[in-house]
Structures are given as structure tokens and as C-alpha cells.
PDB file of C-alpha atoms in Angstrom:
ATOM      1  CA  UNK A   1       9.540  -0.642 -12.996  1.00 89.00           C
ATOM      2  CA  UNK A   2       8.424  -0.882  -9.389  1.00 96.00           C
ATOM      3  CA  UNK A   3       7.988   1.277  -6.547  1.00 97.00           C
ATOM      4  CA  UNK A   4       8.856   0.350  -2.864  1.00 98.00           C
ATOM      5  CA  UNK A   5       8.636   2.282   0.244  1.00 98.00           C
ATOM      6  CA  UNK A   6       9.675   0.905   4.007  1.00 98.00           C
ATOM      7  CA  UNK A   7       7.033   2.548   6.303  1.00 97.00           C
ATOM      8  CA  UNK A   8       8.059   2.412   9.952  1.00 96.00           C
ATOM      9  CA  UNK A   9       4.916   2.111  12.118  1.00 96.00           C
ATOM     10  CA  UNK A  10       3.780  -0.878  14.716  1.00 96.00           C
ATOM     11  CA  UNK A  11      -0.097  -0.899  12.872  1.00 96.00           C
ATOM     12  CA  UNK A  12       1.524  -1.961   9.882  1.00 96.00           C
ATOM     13  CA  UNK A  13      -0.816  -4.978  10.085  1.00 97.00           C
ATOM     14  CA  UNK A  14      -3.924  -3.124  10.656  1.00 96.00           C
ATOM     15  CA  UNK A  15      -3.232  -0.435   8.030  1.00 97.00           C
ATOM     16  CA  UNK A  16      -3.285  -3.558   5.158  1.00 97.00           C
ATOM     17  CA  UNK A  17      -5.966  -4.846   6.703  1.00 97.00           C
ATOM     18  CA  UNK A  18      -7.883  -1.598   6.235  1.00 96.00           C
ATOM     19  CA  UNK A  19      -6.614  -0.285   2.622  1.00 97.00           C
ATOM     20  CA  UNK A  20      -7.319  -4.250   1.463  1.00 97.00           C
ATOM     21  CA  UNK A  21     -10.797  -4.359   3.062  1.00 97.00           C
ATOM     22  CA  UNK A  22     -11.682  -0.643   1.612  1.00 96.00           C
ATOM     23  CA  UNK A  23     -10.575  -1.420  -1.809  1.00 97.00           C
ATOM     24  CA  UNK A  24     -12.337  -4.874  -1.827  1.00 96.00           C
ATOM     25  CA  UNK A  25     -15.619  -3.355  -2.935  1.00 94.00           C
ATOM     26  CA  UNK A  26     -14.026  -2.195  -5.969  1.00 96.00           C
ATOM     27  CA  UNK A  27     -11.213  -4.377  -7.435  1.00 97.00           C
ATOM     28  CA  UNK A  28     -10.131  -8.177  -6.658  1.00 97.00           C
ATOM     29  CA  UNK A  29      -8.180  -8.322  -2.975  1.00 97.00           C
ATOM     30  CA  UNK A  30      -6.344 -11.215  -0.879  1.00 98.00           C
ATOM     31  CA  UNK A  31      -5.001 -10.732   2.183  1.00 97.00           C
ATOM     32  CA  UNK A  32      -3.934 -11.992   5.374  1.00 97.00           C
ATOM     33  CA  UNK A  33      -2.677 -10.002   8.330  1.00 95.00           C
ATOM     34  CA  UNK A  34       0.508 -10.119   7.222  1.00 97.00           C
ATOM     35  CA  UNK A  35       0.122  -9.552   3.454  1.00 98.00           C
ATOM     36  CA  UNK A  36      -2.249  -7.875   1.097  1.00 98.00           C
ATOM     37  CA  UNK A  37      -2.448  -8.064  -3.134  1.00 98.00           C
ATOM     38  CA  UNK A  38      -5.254  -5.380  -4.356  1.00 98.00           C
ATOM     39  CA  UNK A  39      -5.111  -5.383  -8.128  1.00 98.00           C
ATOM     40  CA  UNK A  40      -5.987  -1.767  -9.201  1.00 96.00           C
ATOM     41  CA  UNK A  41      -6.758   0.081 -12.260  1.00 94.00           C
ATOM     42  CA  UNK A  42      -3.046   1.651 -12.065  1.00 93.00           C
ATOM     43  CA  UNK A  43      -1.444  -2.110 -11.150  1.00 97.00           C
ATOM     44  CA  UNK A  44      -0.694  -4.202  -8.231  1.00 98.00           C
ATOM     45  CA  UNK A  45      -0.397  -2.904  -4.821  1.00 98.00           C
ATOM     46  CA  UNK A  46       1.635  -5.439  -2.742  1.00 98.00           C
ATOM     47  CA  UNK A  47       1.394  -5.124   0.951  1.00 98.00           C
ATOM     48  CA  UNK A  48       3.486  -6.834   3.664  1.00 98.00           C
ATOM     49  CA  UNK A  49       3.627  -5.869   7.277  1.00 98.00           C
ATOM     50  CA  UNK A  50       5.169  -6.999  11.273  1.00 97.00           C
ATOM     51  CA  UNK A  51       5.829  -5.818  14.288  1.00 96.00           C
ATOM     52  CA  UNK A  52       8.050  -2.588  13.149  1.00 96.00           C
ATOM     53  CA  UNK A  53       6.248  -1.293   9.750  1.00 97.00           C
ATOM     54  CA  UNK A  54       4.387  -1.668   6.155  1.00 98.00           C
ATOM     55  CA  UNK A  55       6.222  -3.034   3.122  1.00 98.00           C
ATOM     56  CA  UNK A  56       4.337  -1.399  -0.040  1.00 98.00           C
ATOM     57  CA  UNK A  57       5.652  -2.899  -3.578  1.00 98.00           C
ATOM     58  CA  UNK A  58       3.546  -1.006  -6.578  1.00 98.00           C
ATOM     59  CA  UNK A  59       4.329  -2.939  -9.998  1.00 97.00           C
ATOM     60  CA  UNK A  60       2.702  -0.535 -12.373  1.00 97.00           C
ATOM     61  CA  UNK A  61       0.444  -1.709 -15.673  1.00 96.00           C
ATOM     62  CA  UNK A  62       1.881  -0.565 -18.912  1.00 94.00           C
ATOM     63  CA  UNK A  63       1.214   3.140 -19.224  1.00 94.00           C
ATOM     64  CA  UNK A  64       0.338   3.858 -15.946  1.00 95.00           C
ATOM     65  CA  UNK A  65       1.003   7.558 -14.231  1.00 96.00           C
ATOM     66  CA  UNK A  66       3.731   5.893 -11.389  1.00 96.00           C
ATOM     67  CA  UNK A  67       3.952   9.250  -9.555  1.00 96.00           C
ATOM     68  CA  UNK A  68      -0.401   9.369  -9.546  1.00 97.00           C
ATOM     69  CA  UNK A  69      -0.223   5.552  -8.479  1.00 97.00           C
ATOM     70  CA  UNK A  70       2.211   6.140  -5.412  1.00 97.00           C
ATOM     71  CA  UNK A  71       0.515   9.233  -4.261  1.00 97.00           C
ATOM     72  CA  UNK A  72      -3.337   7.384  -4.279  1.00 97.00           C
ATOM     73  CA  UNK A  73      -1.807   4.458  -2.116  1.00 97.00           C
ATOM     74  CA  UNK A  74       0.082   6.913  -0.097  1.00 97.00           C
ATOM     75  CA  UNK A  75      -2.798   9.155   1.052  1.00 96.00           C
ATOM     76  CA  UNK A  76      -5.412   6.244   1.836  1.00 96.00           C
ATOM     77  CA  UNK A  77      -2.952   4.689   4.115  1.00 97.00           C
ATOM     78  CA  UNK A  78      -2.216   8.177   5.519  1.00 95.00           C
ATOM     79  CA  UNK A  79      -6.185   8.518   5.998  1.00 94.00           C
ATOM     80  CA  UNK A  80      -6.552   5.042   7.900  1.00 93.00           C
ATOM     81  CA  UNK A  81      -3.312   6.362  10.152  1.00 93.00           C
ATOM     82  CA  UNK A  82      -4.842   9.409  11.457  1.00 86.00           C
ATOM     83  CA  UNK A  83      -3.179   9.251  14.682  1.00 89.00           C
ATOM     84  CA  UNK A  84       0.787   9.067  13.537  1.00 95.00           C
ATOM     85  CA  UNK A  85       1.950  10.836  10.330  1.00 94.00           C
ATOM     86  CA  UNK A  86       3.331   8.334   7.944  1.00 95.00           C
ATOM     87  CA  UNK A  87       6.442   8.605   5.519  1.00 94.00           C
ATOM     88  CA  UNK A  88       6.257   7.769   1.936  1.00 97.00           C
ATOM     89  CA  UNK A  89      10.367   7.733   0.519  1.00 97.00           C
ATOM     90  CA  UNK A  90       9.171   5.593  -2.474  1.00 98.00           C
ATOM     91  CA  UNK A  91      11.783   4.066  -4.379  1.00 97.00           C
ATOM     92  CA  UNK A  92      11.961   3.176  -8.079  1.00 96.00           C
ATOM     93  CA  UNK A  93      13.454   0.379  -9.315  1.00 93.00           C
ATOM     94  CA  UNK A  94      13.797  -1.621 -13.206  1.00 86.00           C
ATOM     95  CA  UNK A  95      11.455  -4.468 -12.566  1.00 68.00           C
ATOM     96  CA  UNK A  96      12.889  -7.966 -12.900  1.00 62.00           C
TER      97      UNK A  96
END
């Protein structure tokens, strides 16, 4: 299964940039402006962004709480985008 969510904002960019720089103390990171990986305890956090918004693709390990996984992603980005509120309508889908 994975779990995708379209988030309209125009600091998609600097929002990845931010949740991949914060999380690269902790776990393995690589990112560009335009695209982020962060491998995390619950699974990968995949990260794409441009002018209109932030792509988020969560491919959860085997086991892991999907619901837990979206909300943790969900309210860091929300933190680094103090100034706007941010919309999470995460989608599930069977993984290929």
C-alpha cells in the first residue's frame, strides 16, 4: 500500500527542503529542491514539489501503523508552514 496526498501551496520546494534537512540528523536523506527521499523508521517518505504544491508518496514498511505514519509527516510539514494552513486528503492505494 501507499499513501499520496496533492498539497496545494507555492513553498512546496522549501517545505521538502526543510522536513529533508530536519530529518537528516536522524535517518538517511537525498534531496534536491525539487525532490526529497527520507527513509524513516515507519518507511519511505517521497517528496516532490513546483511552482503550485508538494507531492508526498509514503510507501509503508511491513507492519507499519499507515494512519500514525501519515499523521507524523503531516504535522512536521504543517509546523515548517506556519504561515498558511496546509491540507492533508491522503489517499491509499495497493502498491504496485
Amino acid at each position: 500500500m501507499t499513501s499520496t496526498v496533492r498539497v496545494p501551496t507555492a513553498s512546496g520546494r522549501r517545505y521538502l527542503q526543510q522536513l529533508c534537512k530536519h530529518w537528516s540528523h536522524k535517518f538517511e536523506t537525498r534531496f534536491t529542491p525539487e525532490h526529497g527521499e527520507i527513509a524513516l523508521p515507519f518507511g519511505a517518505c517521497v517528496l516532490d514539489a513546483d511552482d503550485e504544491g508538494l507531492n508526498v508518496r509514503l510507501v509503508p514498511a511491513d507492519g507499519a501503523d499507515v494512519s500514525r505514519f501519515e499523521q507524523v509527516v503531516a504535522d512536521h510539514l504543517a509546523r515548517f508552514a506556519f504561515r498558511e494552513t496546509l491540507e492533508f486528503p491522503w489517499r491509499r492505494e495497493a502498491a504496485d
